[in-house]
mmCIF file of C-alpha atoms in Angstrom:
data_model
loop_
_atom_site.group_PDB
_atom_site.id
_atom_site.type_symbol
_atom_site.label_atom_id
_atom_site.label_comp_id
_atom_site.label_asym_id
_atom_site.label_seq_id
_atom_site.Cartn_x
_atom_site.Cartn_y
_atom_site.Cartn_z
ATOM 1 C CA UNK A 197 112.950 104.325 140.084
ATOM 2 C CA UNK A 198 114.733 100.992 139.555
ATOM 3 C CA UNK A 199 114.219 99.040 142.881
ATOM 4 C CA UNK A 200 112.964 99.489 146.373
ATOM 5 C CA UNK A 201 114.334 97.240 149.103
ATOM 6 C CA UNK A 202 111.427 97.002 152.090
ATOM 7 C CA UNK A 203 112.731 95.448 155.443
ATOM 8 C CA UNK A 204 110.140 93.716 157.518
ATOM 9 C CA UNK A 205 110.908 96.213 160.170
ATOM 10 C CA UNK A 206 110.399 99.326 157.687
ATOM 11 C CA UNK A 207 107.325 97.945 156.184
ATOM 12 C CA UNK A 208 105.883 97.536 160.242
ATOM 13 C CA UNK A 209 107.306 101.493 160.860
ATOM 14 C CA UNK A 210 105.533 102.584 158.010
ATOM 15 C CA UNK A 211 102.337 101.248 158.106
ATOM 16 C CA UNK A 212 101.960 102.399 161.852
ATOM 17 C CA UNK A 213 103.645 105.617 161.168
ATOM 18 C CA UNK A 214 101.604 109.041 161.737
ATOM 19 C CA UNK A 215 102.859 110.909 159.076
ATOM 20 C CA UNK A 216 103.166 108.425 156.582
ATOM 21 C CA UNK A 217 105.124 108.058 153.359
ATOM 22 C CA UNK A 218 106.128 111.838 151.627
ATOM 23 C CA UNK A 219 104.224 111.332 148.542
ATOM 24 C CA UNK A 220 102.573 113.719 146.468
ATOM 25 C CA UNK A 221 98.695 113.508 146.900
ATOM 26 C CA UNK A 222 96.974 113.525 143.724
ATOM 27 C CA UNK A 223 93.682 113.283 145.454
ATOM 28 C CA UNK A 224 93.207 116.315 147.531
ATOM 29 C CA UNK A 225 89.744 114.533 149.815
ATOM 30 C CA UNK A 226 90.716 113.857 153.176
ATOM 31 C CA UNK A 227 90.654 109.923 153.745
ATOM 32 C CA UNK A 228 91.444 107.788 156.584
ATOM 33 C CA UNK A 229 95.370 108.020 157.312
ATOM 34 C CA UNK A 230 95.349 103.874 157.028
ATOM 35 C CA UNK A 231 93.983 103.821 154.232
ATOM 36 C CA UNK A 232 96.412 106.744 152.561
ATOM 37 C CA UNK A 233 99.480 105.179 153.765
ATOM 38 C CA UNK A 234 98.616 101.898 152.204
ATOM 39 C CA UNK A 235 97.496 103.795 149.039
ATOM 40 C CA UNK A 236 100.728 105.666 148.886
ATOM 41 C CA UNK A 237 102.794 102.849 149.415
ATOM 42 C CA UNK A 238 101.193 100.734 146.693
ATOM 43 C CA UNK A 239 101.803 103.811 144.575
ATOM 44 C CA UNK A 240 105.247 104.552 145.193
ATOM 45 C CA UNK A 241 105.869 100.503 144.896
ATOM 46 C CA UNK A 242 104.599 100.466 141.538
ATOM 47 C CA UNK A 243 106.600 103.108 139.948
ATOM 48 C CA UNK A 244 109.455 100.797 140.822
ATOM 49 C CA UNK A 245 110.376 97.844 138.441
ATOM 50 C CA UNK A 246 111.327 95.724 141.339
ATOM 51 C CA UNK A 247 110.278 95.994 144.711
ATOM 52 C CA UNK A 248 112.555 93.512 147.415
ATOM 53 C CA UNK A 249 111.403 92.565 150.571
ATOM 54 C CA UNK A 250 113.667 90.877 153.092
ATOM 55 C CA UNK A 251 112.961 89.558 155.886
ATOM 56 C CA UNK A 252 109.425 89.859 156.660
ATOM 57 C CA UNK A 253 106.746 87.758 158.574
ATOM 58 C CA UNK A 254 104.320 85.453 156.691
ATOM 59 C CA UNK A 255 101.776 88.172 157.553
ATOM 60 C CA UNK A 256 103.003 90.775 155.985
ATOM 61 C CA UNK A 257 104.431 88.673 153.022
ATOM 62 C CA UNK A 258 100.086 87.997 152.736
ATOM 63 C CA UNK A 259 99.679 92.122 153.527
ATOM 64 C CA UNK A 260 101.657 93.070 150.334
ATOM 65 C CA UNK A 261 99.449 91.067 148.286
ATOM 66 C CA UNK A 262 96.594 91.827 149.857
ATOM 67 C CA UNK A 263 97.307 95.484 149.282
ATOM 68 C CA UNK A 264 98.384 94.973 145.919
ATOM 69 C CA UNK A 265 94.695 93.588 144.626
ATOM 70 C CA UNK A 266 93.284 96.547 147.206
ATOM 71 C CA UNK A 267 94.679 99.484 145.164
ATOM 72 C CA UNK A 268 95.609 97.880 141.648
ATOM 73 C CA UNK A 269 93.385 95.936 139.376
ATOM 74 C CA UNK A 270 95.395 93.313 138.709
ATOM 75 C CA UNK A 271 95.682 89.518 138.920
ATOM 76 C CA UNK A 272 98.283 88.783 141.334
ATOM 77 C CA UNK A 273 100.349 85.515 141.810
ATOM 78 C CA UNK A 274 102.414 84.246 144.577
ATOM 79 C CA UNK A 275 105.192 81.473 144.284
ATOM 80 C CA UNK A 276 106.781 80.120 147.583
ATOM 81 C CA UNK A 277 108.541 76.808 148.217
ATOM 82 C CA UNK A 278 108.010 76.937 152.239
ATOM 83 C CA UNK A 279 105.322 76.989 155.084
ATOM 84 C CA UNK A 280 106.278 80.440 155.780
ATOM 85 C CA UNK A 281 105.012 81.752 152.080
ATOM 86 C CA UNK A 282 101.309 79.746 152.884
ATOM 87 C CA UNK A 283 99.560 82.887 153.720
ATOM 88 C CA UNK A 284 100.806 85.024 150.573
ATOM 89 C CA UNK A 285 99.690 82.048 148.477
ATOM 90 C CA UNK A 286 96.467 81.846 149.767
ATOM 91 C CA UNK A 287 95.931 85.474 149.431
ATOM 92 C CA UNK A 288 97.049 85.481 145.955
ATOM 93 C CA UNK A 289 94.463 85.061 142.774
ATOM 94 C CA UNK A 290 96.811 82.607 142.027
ATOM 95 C CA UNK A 291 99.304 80.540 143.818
ATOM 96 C CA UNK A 292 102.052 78.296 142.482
ATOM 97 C CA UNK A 293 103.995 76.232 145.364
ATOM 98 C CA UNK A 294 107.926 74.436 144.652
ATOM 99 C CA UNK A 295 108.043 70.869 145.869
ATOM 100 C CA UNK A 296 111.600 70.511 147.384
ATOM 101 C CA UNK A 297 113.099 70.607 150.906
ATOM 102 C CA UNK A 298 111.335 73.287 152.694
ATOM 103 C CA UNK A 299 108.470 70.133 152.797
ATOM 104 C CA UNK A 300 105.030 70.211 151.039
ATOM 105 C CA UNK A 301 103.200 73.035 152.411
ATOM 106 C CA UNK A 302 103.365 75.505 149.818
ATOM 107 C CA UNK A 303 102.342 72.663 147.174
ATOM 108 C CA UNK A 304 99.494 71.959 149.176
ATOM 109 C CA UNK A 305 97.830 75.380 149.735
ATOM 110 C CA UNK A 306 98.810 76.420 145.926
ATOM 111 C CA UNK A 307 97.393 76.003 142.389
ATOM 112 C CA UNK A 308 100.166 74.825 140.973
ATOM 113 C CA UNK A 309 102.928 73.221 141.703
ATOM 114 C CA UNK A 310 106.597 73.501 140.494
ATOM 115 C CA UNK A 311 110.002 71.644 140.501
ATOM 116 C CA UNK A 312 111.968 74.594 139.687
ATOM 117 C CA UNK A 313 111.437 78.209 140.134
ATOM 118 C CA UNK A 314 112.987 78.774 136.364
ATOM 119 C CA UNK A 315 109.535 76.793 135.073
ATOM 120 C CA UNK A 316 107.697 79.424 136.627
ATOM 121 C CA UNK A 317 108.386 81.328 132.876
ATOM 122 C CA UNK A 318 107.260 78.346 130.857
ATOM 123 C CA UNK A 319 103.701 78.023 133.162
ATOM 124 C CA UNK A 320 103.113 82.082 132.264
ATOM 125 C CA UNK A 321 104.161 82.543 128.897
ATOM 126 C CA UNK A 322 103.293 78.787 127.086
ATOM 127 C CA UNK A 323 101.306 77.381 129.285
ATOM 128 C CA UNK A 324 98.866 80.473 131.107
ATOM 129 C CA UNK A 325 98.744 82.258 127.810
ATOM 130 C CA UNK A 326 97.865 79.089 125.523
ATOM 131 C CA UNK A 327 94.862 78.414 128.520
ATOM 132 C CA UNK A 328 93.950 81.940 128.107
ATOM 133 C CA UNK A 329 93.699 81.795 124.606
ATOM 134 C CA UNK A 330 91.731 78.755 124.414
ATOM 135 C CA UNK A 331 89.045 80.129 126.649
ATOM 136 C CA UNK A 332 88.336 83.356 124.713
ATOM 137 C CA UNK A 333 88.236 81.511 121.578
ATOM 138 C CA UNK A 334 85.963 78.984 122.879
ATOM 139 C CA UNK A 335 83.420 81.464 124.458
ATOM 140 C CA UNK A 336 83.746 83.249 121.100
ATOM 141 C CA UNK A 337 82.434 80.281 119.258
ATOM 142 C CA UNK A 338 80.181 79.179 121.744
ATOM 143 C CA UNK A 339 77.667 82.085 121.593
ATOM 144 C CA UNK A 340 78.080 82.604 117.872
ATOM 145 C CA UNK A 341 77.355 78.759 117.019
ATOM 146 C CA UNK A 342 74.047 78.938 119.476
ATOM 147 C CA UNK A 343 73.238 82.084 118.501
ATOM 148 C CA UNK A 344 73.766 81.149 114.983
ATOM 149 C CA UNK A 345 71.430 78.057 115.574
ATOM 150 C CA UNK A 346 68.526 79.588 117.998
ATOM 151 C CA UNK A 347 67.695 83.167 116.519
ATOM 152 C CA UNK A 348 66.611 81.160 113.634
ATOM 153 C CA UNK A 349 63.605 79.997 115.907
ATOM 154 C CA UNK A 350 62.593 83.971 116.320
ATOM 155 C CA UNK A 351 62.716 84.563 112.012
ATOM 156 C CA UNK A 352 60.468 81.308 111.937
ATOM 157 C CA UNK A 353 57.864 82.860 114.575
ATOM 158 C CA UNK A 354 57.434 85.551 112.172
ATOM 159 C CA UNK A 355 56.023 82.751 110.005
ATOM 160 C CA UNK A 356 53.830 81.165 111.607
ATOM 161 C CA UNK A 357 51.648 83.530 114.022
ATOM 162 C CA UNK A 358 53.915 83.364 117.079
ATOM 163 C CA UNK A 359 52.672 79.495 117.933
ATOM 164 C CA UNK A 360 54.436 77.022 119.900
ATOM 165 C CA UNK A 361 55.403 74.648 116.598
ATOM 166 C CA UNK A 362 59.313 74.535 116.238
ATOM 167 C CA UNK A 363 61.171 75.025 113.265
ATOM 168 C CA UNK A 364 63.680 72.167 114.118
ATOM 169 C CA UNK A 365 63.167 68.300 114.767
ATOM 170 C CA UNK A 366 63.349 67.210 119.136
ATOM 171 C CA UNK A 367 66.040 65.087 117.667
ATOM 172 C CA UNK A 368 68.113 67.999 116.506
ATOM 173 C CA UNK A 369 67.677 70.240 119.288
ATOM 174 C CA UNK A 370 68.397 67.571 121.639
ATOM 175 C CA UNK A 371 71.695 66.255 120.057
ATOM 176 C CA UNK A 372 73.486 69.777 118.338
ATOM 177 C CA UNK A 373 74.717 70.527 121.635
ATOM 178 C CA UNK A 374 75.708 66.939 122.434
ATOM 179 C CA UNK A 375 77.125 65.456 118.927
ATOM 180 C CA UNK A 376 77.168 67.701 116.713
ATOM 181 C CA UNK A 377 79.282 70.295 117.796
ATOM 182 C CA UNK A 378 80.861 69.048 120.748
ATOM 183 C CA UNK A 379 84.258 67.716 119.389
ATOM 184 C CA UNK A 380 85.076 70.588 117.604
ATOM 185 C CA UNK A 381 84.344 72.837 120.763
ATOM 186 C CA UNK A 382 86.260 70.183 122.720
ATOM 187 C CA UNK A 383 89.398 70.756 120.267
ATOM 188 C CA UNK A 384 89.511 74.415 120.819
ATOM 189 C CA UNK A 385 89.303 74.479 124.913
ATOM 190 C CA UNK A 386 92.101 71.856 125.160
ATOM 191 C CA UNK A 387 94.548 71.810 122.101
ATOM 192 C CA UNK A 388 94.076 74.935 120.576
ATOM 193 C CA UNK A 389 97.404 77.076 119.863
ATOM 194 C CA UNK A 390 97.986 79.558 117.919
ATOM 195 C CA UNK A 391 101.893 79.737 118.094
ATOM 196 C CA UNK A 392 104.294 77.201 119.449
ATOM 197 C CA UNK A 393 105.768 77.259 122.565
ATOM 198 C CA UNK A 394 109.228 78.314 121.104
ATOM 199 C CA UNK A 395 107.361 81.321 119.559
ATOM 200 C CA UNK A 396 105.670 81.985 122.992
ATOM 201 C CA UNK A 397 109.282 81.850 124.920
ATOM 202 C CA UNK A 398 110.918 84.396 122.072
ATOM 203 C CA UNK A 399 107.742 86.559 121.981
ATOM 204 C CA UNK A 400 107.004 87.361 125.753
ATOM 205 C CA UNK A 401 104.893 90.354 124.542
ATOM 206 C CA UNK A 402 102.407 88.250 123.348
ATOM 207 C CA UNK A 403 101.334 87.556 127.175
ATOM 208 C CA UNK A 404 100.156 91.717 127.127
ATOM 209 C CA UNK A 405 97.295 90.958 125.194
ATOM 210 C CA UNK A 406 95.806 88.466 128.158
ATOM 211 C CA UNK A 407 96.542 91.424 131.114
ATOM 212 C CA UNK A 408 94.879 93.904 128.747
ATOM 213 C CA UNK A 409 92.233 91.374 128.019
ATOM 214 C CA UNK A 410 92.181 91.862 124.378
ATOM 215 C CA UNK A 411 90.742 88.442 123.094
ATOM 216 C CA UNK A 412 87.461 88.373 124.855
ATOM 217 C CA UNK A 413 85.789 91.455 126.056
ATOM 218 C CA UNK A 414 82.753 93.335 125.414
ATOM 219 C CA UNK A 415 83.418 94.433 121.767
ATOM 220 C CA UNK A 416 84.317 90.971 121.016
ATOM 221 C CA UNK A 417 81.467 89.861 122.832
ATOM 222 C CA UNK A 418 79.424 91.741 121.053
ATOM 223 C CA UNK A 419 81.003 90.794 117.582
ATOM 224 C CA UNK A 420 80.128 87.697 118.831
ATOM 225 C CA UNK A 421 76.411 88.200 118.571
ATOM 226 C CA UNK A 422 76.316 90.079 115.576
ATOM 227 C CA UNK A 423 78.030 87.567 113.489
ATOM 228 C CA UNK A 424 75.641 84.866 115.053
ATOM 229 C CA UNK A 425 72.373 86.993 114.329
ATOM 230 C CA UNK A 426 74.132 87.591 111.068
ATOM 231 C CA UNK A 427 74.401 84.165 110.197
ATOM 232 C CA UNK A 428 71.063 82.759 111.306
ATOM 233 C CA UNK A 429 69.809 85.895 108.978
ATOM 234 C CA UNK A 430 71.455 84.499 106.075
ATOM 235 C CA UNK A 431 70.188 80.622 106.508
ATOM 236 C CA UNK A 432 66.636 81.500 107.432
ATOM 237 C CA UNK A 433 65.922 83.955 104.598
ATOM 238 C CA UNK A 434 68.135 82.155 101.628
ATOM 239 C CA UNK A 435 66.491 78.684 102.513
ATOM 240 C CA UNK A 436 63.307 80.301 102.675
ATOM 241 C CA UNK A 437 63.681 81.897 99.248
ATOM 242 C CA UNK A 438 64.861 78.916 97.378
ATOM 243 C CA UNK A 439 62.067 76.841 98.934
ATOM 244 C CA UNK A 440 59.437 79.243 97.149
ATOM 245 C CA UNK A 441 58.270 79.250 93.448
ATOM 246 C CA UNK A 442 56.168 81.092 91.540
ATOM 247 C CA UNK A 443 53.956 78.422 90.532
ATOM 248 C CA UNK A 444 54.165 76.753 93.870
ATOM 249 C CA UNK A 445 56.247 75.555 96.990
ATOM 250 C CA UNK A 446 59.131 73.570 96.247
ATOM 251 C CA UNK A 447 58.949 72.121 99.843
ATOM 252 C CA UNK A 448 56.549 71.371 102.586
ATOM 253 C CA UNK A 449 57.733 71.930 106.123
ATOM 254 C CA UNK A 450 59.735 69.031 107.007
ATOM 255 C CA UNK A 451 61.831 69.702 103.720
ATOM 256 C CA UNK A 452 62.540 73.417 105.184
ATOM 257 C CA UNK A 453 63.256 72.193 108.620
ATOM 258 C CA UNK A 454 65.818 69.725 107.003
ATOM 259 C CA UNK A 455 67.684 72.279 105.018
ATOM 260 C CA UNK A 456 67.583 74.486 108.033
ATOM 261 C CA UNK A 457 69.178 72.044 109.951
ATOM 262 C CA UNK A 458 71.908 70.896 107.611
ATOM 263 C CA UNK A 459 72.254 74.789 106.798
ATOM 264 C CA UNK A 460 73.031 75.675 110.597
ATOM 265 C CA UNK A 461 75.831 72.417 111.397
ATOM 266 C CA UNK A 462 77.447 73.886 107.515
ATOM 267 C CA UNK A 463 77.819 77.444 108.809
ATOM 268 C CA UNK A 464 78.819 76.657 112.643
ATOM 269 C CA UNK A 465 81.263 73.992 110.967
ATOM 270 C CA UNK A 466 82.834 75.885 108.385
ATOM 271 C CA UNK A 467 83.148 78.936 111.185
ATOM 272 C CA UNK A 468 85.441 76.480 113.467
ATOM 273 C CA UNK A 469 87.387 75.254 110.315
ATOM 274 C CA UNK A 470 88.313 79.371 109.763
ATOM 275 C CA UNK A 471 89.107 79.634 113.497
ATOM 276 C CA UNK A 472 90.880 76.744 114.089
ATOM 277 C CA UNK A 473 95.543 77.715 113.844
ATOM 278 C CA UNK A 474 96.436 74.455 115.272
ATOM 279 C CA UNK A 475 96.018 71.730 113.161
ATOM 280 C CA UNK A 476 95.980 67.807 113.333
ATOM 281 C CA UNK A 477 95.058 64.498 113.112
ATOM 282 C CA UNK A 478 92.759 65.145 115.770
ATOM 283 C CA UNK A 479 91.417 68.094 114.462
ATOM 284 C CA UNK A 480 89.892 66.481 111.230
ATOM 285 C CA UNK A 481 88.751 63.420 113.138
ATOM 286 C CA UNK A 482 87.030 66.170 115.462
ATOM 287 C CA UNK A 483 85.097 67.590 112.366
ATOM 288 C CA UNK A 484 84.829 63.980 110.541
ATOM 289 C CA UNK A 485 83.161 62.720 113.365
ATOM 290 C CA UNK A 486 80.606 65.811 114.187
ATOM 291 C CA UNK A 487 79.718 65.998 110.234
ATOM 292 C CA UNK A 488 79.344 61.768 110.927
ATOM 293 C CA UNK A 489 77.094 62.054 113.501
ATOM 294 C CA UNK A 490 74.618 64.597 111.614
ATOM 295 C CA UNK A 491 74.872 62.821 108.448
ATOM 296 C CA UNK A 492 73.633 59.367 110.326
ATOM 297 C CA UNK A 493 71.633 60.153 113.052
ATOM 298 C CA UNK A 494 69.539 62.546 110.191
ATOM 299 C CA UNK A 495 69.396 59.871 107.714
ATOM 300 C CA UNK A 496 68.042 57.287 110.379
ATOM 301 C CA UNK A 497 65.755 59.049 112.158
ATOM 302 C CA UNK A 498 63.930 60.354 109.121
ATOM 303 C CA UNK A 499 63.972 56.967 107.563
ATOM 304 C CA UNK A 500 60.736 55.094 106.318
ATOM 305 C CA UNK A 501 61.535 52.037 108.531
ATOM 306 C CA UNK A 502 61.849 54.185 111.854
ATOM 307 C CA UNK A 503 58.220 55.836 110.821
ATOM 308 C CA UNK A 504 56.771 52.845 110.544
ATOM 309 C CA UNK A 505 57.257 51.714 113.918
ATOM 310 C CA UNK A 506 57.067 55.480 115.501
ATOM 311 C CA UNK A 507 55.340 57.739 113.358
ATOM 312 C CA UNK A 508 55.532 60.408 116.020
ATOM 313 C CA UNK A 509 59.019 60.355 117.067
ATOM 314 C CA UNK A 510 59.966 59.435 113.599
ATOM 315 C CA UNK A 511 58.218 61.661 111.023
ATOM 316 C CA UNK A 512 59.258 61.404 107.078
ATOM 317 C CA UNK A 513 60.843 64.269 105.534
ATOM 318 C CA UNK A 514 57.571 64.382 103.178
ATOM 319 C CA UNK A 515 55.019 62.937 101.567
ATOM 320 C CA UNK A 516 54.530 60.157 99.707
ATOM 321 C CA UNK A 517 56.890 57.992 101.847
ATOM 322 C CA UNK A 518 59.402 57.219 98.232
ATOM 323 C CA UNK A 519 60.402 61.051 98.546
ATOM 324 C CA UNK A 520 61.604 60.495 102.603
ATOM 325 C CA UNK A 521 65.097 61.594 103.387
ATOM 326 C CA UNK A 522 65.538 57.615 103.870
ATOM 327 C CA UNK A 523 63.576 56.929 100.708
ATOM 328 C CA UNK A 524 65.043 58.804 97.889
ATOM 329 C CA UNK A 525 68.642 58.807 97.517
ATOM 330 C CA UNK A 526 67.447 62.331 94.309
ATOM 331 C CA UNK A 527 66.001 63.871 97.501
ATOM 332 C CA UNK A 528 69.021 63.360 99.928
ATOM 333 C CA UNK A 529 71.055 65.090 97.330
ATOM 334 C CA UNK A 530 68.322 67.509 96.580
ATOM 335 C CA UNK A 531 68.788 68.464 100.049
ATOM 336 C CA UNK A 532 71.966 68.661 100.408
ATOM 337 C CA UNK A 533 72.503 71.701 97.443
ATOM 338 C CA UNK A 534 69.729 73.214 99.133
ATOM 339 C CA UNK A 535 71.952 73.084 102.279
ATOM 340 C CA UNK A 536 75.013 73.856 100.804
ATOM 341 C CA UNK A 537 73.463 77.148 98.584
ATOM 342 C CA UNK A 538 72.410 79.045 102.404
ATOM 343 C CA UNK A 539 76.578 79.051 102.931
ATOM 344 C CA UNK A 540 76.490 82.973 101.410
ATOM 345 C CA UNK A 541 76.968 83.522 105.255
ATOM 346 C CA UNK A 542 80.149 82.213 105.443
ATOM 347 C CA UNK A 543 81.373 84.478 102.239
ATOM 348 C CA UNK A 544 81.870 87.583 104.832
ATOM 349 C CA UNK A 545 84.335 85.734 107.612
ATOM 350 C CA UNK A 546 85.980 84.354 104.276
ATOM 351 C CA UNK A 547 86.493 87.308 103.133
ATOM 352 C CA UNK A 548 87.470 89.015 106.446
ATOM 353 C CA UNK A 549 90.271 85.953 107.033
ATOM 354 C CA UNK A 550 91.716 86.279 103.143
ATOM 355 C CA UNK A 551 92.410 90.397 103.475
ATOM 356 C CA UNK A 552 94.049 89.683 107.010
ATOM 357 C CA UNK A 553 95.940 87.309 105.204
ATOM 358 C CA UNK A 554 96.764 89.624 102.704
ATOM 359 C CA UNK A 555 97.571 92.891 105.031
ATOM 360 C CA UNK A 556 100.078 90.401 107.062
ATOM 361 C CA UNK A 557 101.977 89.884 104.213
ATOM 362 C CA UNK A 558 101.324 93.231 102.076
ATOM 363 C CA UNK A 559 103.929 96.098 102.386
ATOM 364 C CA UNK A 560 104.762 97.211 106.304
ATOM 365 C CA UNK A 561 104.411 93.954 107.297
ATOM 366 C CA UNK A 562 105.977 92.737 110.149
ATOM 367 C CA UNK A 563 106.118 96.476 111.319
ATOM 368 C CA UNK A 564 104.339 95.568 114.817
ATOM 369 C CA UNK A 565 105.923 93.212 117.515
ATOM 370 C CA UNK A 566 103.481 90.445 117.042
ATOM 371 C CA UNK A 567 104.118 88.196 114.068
ATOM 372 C CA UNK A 568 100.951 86.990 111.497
ATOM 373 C CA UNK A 569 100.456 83.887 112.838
ATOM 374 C CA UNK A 570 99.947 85.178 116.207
ATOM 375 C CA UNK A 571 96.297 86.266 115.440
ATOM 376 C CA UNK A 572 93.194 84.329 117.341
#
């Protein structure tokens, strides 16, 4: 069926009627006739690729959507430029109100608000989808980077008899959250696009992945994990075994909790750089600026001048004091290949990225509706 045209009148008539709308009753339980004739008009709406209804009441303009989110599990959204349309916008998920001469009303009780009803595309298929995007991908990242970080804690336990001692410094734990990963994260939830919004305009089928919630659900959520427990797998275990000799330990414990450290900001760092599509100024300023903040705040706080006036907040990296992360310029280095050798976790997502890469532009490409550069 192409359309249905509902009167406000026909719409009353058949929600009071007795017998109801003539529709075939795939459900063969007796139910409340209400209920049924709202059920069967939902049904018989939604076969329709347009349904008009003319003049009806604010209440039952707020009755169709209510009885849309009843009997379909969708998000619904209401647009209305009048005090009239109030209701329906309220009852809505989401409600978008025009500012023009039907007053302010709508604008008030909405969302959103519009000039034009033809921007109505732009806020759906740029706009909505782009904001949808950004919020998978930053959940994504989220729970792999503190995943990534924490379940390194657990492998450590298995260390040291289950006690209370961390593996990382209070100064660490306090600030990864707070410097050193927060621009990056910051990035993704408010710039992040992965086409333009010409692309988005010519490609409207890119807005089916959001409905079918493709980019964030619990497969990816549980990818998610995975690749987080993954990672901290890989840190832990390669900085543990290039901390060990045969003869003896190469490093005490604050040499392992450094490495660890450096290790975990490397892997959740280099993760964001392979996730990242849209990229700018402000993109390598974001990751400048987190690496920044490690690099310094590390290098202070485990200085020889800070221990001397703090020994307990400030603990060397080692002993004797010459061999200090602030000491030895041969150990800062030393620390960093140590650092830099754990990155065997990021060889799997490399590899992952470089054959999509290679299938998007391999024979058959192009084959599907959505182009290569569409992928989050």
């Amino acid at each position: 069926m192409a359309a249905m045209i509902v009167s406000g009148e026909l719409l009353d008539q058949m929600m009071k009627s007795k017998t109801g709308l003539v529709l075939q009753n795939k459900d063969s339980t007796p139910e409340n006739p209400e209920v049924w004739r709202e059920r069967a008009f939902v049904e018989l709406a939604s076969r329709c690729q347009a349904v008009i209804c003319c003049r009806v009441t604010p209440k039952q303009k707020a009755l169709i959507v209510a009885l849309v989110k009843k009997y379909q599990n969708v998000v619904t959204l209401a647009i209305g430029d009048g005090a009239n349309d109030v209701n329906m916008i309220k009852t809505a998920d989401i409600g978008v109100g025009l500012a023009g001469q039907e007053g302010m009303q709508a604008v008030q009780n909405s969302d959103y608000m519009l000039a034009q009803f033809r921007f109505l595309r732009r806020l759906l298929l740029v706009h909505g989808r782009w904001s949808y995007m950004r919020v998978c991908k930053f959940l994504r990242y989220f729970i792999y980077k503190t995943l990534a970080i924490m379940m390194v804690q657990i492998w450590f336990a298995l260390y040291n008899g289950f006690t209370a001692q961390p593996l990382y410094g209070g100064w660490f734990l306090a600030l990864f959250n707070l410097l050193y990963t927060t621009l990056p994260v910051l990035y993704i939830g408010l710039f992040e696009q992965d086409v333009s919004d010409e692309q988005s305009l010519e490609l409207p089928e890119l807005y089916i992945a959001g409905q079918k919630d493709k980019l964030f659900n619990y497969w990816v959520f549980f990818q998610a994990m995975v690749h987080g427990i993954a990672t901290s797998l890989v840190n832990f275990f390669m900085t543990l075994w290039i901390s060990h000799d045969i003869i003896e330990p190469l490093s005490d414990f604050q040499s392992f909790s450094s490495v660890m450290s450096l290790s975990g900001v490397l892997s959740v760092t280099m993760e964001v750089i392979i996730i990242i599509r849209y990229w700018t100024v402000l993109t390598v300023l974001a990751i400048f600026f987190s690496l920044c903040f490690y690099t310094v705040i590390t290098w202070t706080s485990q200085s020889l001048f800070l221990f001397k006036i703090s020994p307990q907040n400030f603990p060397l990296l080692c002993e004797p004091p010459s061999r200090g992360l602030g000491g030895s310029p041969g150990d800062g280095w030393d620390l960093c290949l140590r650092g830099i050798r754990t990155k065997a976790s990021c060889a799997g997502r490399v590899m992952k990225e470089v054959g999509c890469w290679v299938g998007n532009r391999g024979p058959g490409a192009g084959s599907g509706k959505a182009p290569p550069w569409a992928r989050t």
